[in-house]
Every structure is written in C-alpha cells, then in structure tokens.
Amino acid sequence: MSAFSKTHVDLQAGRTELHDALGLTGAEVSFNCLPAGAGVPFVHSHKNNEEIYLVLAGKGCMWIDGTVHDLEAGDCFRVGTGAGRCIRAADDSELRFVCVQVREGSLKEYTMTDAELTQPEQGPAWLAK
Ligand code: ZN
C-alpha cells in the first residue's frame, strides 16, 4: 500500500466517507452537511468504536442518551461506545461536521511519542537552508 493517498471532498455534499476513498486502516472519517432543520433520522450506538465530532460550521444539537447538547462551529466532542446518539441541524442553520470513528482504547502512542524526526537532507528543499 502506498504511504500517500488523496481524495477531494465536496464540502456541500450531504455525507462523504473517506475509509474506502483513502484506504484508511485505523479509522473512518466522514464529512457531513445537514441542511437547516434536518437531522439523522435514527438513534445509533457503536459496539467497539468511539466517535470524535468536529463541528466546522453552523449550529445544531446532539442528543446523547437522553441529554441534548447545543452545538456550534468550533465545538469538538467525543461519544464513547454504547451511548445512543442523534445529531440535528438547527432550524435556521445548516450544520457541517467531521466525524472520526476509531476503535475505543486503541491509541497507545501519539504525536511525539510515535513520531521520529528524520535528517533535514532527507526532507523537502524548503528545510535545506
Ligand atoms: Zn456512528
């Protein structure tokens, strides 16, 4: 498998999933746009995966196990396994968000505990000053 894959997302589209488009192996990522007043028409939960929601634009709300949480651009939140969830755009605003789905408890190292720095000469020309 190549170390690089790329796709382009139509940010106006209702929902675009990246797992197959990018050949993701550890996560599912989706871009979502709910029109004003629209919502996902069901409650769901996940058995093994937590979901991280990143609200990019607009307003709405998220129902989680009976509690409604207001949402606005910039809000980021996690919903763990087993929790019922349902998201909706406000009546007067669309809601754009990214949802990242990863196996709960799977992350062992991240950022600098997983990264290794390489020599500048092995990198892009803009580093070779
Ligand atoms: Zn889900």
XYZ file of N, CA and C and ligand atoms in Angstrom:
388
model
N 0.838 -1.187 0.000
C 0.000 0.000 0.000
C 0.880 1.247 0.000
N 0.508 2.212 -0.802
C 1.252 3.466 -0.862
C 1.165 4.206 0.474
N 2.201 4.972 0.768
C 2.194 5.763 2.002
C 1.373 7.035 1.852
N 0.887 7.297 0.641
C 0.127 8.526 0.406
C -1.125 8.217 -0.391
N -2.245 8.710 0.048
C -3.472 8.643 -0.728
C -4.199 9.962 -0.544
N -4.941 10.352 -1.583
C -5.595 11.658 -1.563
C -6.945 11.562 -2.241
N -7.863 12.314 -1.733
C -9.147 12.462 -2.389
C -9.571 13.912 -2.189
N -10.666 14.310 -2.824
C -11.188 15.660 -2.652
C -12.645 15.547 -2.235
N -13.012 16.281 -1.236
C -14.363 16.218 -0.692
C -15.160 17.426 -1.144
N -16.366 17.180 -1.625
C -17.317 18.261 -1.891
C -17.942 18.631 -0.548
N -17.550 19.778 -0.028
C -17.998 20.167 1.308
C -19.495 20.469 1.371
N -20.133 20.589 0.201
C -21.587 20.821 0.169
C -22.360 19.501 0.171
N -21.655 18.403 -0.068
C -22.331 17.104 -0.148
C -22.891 16.725 1.215
N -23.912 15.910 1.225
C -24.523 15.505 2.479
C -23.570 14.720 3.359
N -22.950 13.688 2.762
C -22.047 12.851 3.560
C -21.015 12.219 2.631
N -19.758 12.318 3.018
C -18.680 11.689 2.262
C -17.809 10.910 3.231
N -17.663 9.624 2.972
C -16.844 8.767 3.835
C -15.477 8.558 3.194
N -14.442 8.600 4.012
C -13.074 8.541 3.484
C -12.420 7.162 3.594
N -13.011 6.253 4.343
C -12.371 4.950 4.563
C -11.949 4.278 3.262
N -12.869 4.119 2.346
C -12.548 3.455 1.075
C -11.793 4.387 0.137
N -12.159 5.668 0.121
C -11.526 6.618 -0.797
C -10.031 6.757 -0.525
N -9.634 6.650 0.725
C -8.222 6.822 1.088
C -7.547 5.522 1.507
N -8.296 4.450 1.597
C -7.711 3.194 2.071
C -7.305 3.270 3.526
N -8.126 3.912 4.343
C -7.804 4.062 5.761
C -7.779 2.688 6.443
N -6.869 2.500 7.373
C -6.736 1.205 8.041
C -7.010 1.271 9.541
N -7.120 2.470 10.099
C -7.323 2.553 11.546
C -8.463 3.452 11.951
N -9.166 4.029 10.974
C -10.227 4.974 11.312
C -11.193 5.097 10.143
N -12.397 5.550 10.442
C -13.312 6.023 9.416
C -13.505 7.504 9.679
N -13.453 8.309 8.649
C -13.648 9.744 8.762
C -14.741 10.133 7.771
N -15.701 10.903 8.228
C -16.734 11.366 7.302
C -16.921 12.866 7.429
N -17.138 13.500 6.269
C -17.550 14.900 6.211
C -19.061 14.886 6.051
N -19.739 15.725 6.828
C -21.197 15.714 6.843
C -21.741 17.132 6.773
N -22.833 17.288 6.040
C -23.523 18.580 5.982
C -25.019 18.329 6.072
N -25.615 18.746 7.176
C -27.060 18.631 7.353
C -27.683 19.987 7.037
N -28.659 20.039 6.123
C -29.345 21.307 5.847
C -30.116 21.785 7.078
N -30.438 23.061 7.111
C -31.200 23.620 8.235
C -32.437 22.768 8.498
N -32.629 22.420 9.752
C -33.810 21.664 10.158
C -33.720 20.164 9.944
N -32.661 19.708 9.306
C -32.531 18.272 9.020
C -31.739 17.580 10.111
N -32.003 16.313 10.267
C -31.271 15.526 11.247
C -31.154 14.083 10.811
N -30.267 13.375 11.432
C -30.159 11.934 11.191
C -31.433 11.291 11.737
N -32.150 10.490 10.936
C -33.488 10.006 11.339
C -33.491 8.765 12.221
N -32.422 8.543 12.957
C -32.384 7.386 13.858
C -31.351 7.636 14.959
N -31.502 6.889 16.052
C -30.502 6.884 17.121
C -29.640 5.655 16.892
N -28.317 5.817 17.073
C -27.448 4.644 16.965
C -26.363 4.701 18.025
N -25.755 3.561 18.258
C -24.596 3.483 19.149
C -23.565 2.594 18.469
N -22.361 2.599 19.006
C -21.312 1.746 18.442
C -20.846 0.740 19.480
N -20.522 -0.446 18.996
C -20.092 -1.531 19.887
C -18.623 -1.387 20.273
N -17.766 -1.017 19.313
C -16.316 -1.001 19.545
C -15.650 0.345 19.312
N -16.319 1.230 18.596
C -15.680 2.477 18.184
C -16.212 3.685 18.929
N -15.298 4.576 19.305
C -15.706 5.885 19.779
C -15.766 6.813 18.575
N -16.534 7.879 18.698
C -16.622 8.855 17.621
C -16.201 10.217 18.149
N -15.407 10.924 17.361
C -14.993 12.289 17.667
C -15.666 13.175 16.632
N -16.427 14.150 17.094
C -17.140 15.069 16.219
C -16.459 16.427 16.269
N -16.231 17.000 15.098
C -15.609 18.314 14.965
C -16.579 19.186 14.178
N -17.182 20.150 14.839
C -18.180 20.995 14.182
C -17.461 22.114 13.433
N -17.616 22.125 12.110
C -16.898 23.074 11.259
C -17.675 24.368 11.035
N -18.995 24.258 10.926
C -19.801 25.447 10.639
C -21.243 25.201 11.049
N -21.935 26.287 11.362
C -23.353 26.220 11.644
C -23.673 25.912 13.095
N -24.944 25.566 13.304
C -25.434 25.269 14.646
C -26.358 24.057 14.591
N -26.502 23.438 15.738
C -27.390 22.288 15.828
C -27.373 21.743 17.226
N -27.727 20.489 17.343
C -27.693 19.856 18.650
C -27.433 18.363 18.506
N -26.958 17.794 19.592
C -26.668 16.363 19.636
C -27.374 15.775 20.836
N -28.222 14.794 20.591
C -28.888 14.043 21.663
C -27.994 12.866 22.003
N -27.614 12.760 23.279
C -26.789 11.630 23.707
C -27.422 11.039 24.956
N -27.942 9.847 24.823
C -28.563 9.129 25.948
C -29.538 9.993 26.739
N -30.373 10.741 26.029
C -31.429 11.496 26.682
C -31.107 12.940 26.999
N -29.857 13.348 26.810
C -29.465 14.734 27.056
C -29.157 15.417 25.725
N -29.714 16.625 25.553
C -29.472 17.379 24.328
C -28.360 18.395 24.570
N -27.356 18.366 23.717
C -26.217 19.278 23.814
C -26.251 20.213 22.609
N -26.221 21.530 22.863
C -26.174 22.500 21.770
C -24.809 22.456 21.108
N -24.788 22.693 19.807
C -23.549 22.660 19.032
C -23.380 23.936 18.228
N -22.127 24.363 18.116
C -21.799 25.477 17.228
C -20.402 25.245 16.670
N -20.072 26.008 15.616
C -18.771 25.872 14.969
C -17.661 25.956 16.001
N -16.725 25.047 15.913
C -15.607 25.002 16.848
C -15.774 23.967 17.944
N -16.999 23.528 18.167
C -17.201 22.501 19.196
C -16.595 21.175 18.743
N -15.973 20.491 19.677
C -15.391 19.177 19.437
C -15.820 18.293 20.594
N -16.259 17.103 20.277
C -16.662 16.227 21.370
C -16.515 14.769 20.978
N -16.455 13.945 21.997
C -16.299 12.505 21.839
C -17.545 11.819 22.365
N -17.957 10.759 21.686
C -19.038 9.912 22.170
C -18.488 8.489 22.227
N -18.519 7.920 23.411
C -17.942 6.599 23.608
C -18.872 5.474 23.193
N -18.368 4.256 23.272
C -19.144 3.075 22.902
C -20.389 2.954 23.776
N -21.422 2.431 23.171
C -22.648 2.137 23.908
C -23.611 3.287 24.070
N -23.161 4.509 23.890
C -24.036 5.671 24.072
C -24.877 5.896 22.819
N -26.190 6.044 23.011
C -27.065 6.377 21.898
C -26.858 7.818 21.497
N -26.912 8.082 20.205
C -26.642 9.435 19.718
C -27.495 9.762 18.510
N -27.804 11.052 18.370
C -28.580 11.517 17.221
C -28.286 13.007 17.048
N -27.923 13.408 15.848
C -27.492 14.791 15.599
C -28.473 15.482 14.660
N -28.629 16.784 14.857
C -29.605 17.554 14.086
C -29.092 18.967 13.870
N -29.373 19.538 12.706
C -29.062 20.941 12.437
C -30.158 21.814 13.035
N -29.800 23.025 13.411
C -30.801 23.979 13.907
C -31.781 24.324 12.785
N -32.968 24.792 13.153
C -33.976 25.129 12.145
C -33.521 26.243 11.217
N -32.630 27.119 11.718
C -32.208 28.276 10.922
C -30.734 28.199 10.506
N -30.135 27.025 10.572
C -28.712 26.927 10.233
C -28.363 25.519 9.772
N -27.580 25.420 8.722
C -27.039 24.109 8.388
C -26.002 23.743 9.428
N -25.583 22.495 9.422
C -24.575 22.028 10.371
C -23.552 21.193 9.602
N -22.331 21.651 9.591
C -21.245 20.906 8.940
C -20.311 20.369 10.003
N -19.998 19.098 9.881
C -19.110 18.487 10.870
C -18.346 17.323 10.269
N -17.235 17.034 10.912
C -16.441 15.859 10.592
C -16.638 14.875 11.729
N -16.798 13.612 11.383
C -16.885 12.562 12.399
C -15.744 11.574 12.166
N -14.947 11.362 13.204
C -13.833 10.412 13.149
C -14.210 9.229 14.035
N -14.163 8.061 13.446
C -14.536 6.844 14.172
C -13.288 5.974 14.331
N -12.936 5.703 15.583
C -11.745 4.893 15.865
C -12.068 3.879 16.953
N -11.330 2.810 16.973
C -11.550 1.778 17.988
C -11.220 2.340 19.371
N -12.191 2.284 20.253
C -12.008 2.826 21.597
C -10.869 2.092 22.309
N -9.959 2.851 22.916
C -8.861 2.267 23.674
C -7.688 1.803 22.841
N -7.686 2.101 21.533
C -6.635 1.563 20.658
C -5.388 2.435 20.602
N -5.488 3.708 20.965
C -4.356 4.621 20.791
C -3.350 4.447 21.920
N -2.134 4.041 21.564
C -1.101 3.813 22.582
C -0.032 4.909 22.576
N 0.353 5.355 21.395
C 1.315 6.447 21.283
C 0.729 7.467 20.310
N 1.112 8.721 20.481
C 0.632 9.741 19.562
C 1.592 10.929 19.594
N 1.501 11.753 18.565
C 2.356 12.912 18.384
C 3.816 12.518 18.603
N 4.539 13.103 19.550
C 5.981 12.867 19.638
C 6.349 11.538 20.285
N 5.403 10.833 20.895
C 5.760 9.503 21.404
C 5.699 8.465 20.290
N 5.107 8.817 19.144
C 5.064 7.906 17.992
C 5.918 8.424 16.841
N 6.201 9.720 16.788
C 6.928 10.313 15.668
C 8.430 10.113 15.807
N 9.106 10.066 14.671
C 10.569 10.040 14.636
C 11.014 11.149 13.694
N 11.946 11.974 14.138
C 12.465 13.032 13.275
C 13.484 12.430 12.313
N 13.451 12.869 11.057
C 14.436 12.428 10.079
C 15.403 13.577 9.815
N 16.528 13.267 9.178
C 17.538 14.285 8.898
C 16.990 15.301 7.896
N 17.320 16.588 8.061
C 16.790 17.615 7.161
C 17.113 17.336 5.693
N 18.282 16.730 5.393
C 18.625 16.480 3.997
C 17.735 15.420 3.358
N 16.993 14.694 4.143
C 16.070 13.707 3.605
C 14.689 14.326 3.370
N 14.541 15.581 3.697
C 13.239 16.231 3.605
C 13.125 17.145 2.406
N 12.125 17.983 2.388
C 11.890 18.899 1.270
C 12.945 20.002 1.206
N 13.068 20.560 0.014
C 14.076 21.596 -0.218
C 13.895 22.786 0.718
N 12.662 23.053 1.103
C 12.465 24.248 1.947
C 13.066 24.099 3.345
N 13.491 22.897 3.718
C 14.145 22.703 5.010
C 15.670 22.820 4.915
N 16.220 22.800 3.689
C 17.656 22.721 3.487
C 18.281 24.108 3.415
N 18.106 24.919 4.428
C 18.724 26.232 4.446
C 19.791 26.283 5.503
Zn -21.747 6.402 14.334
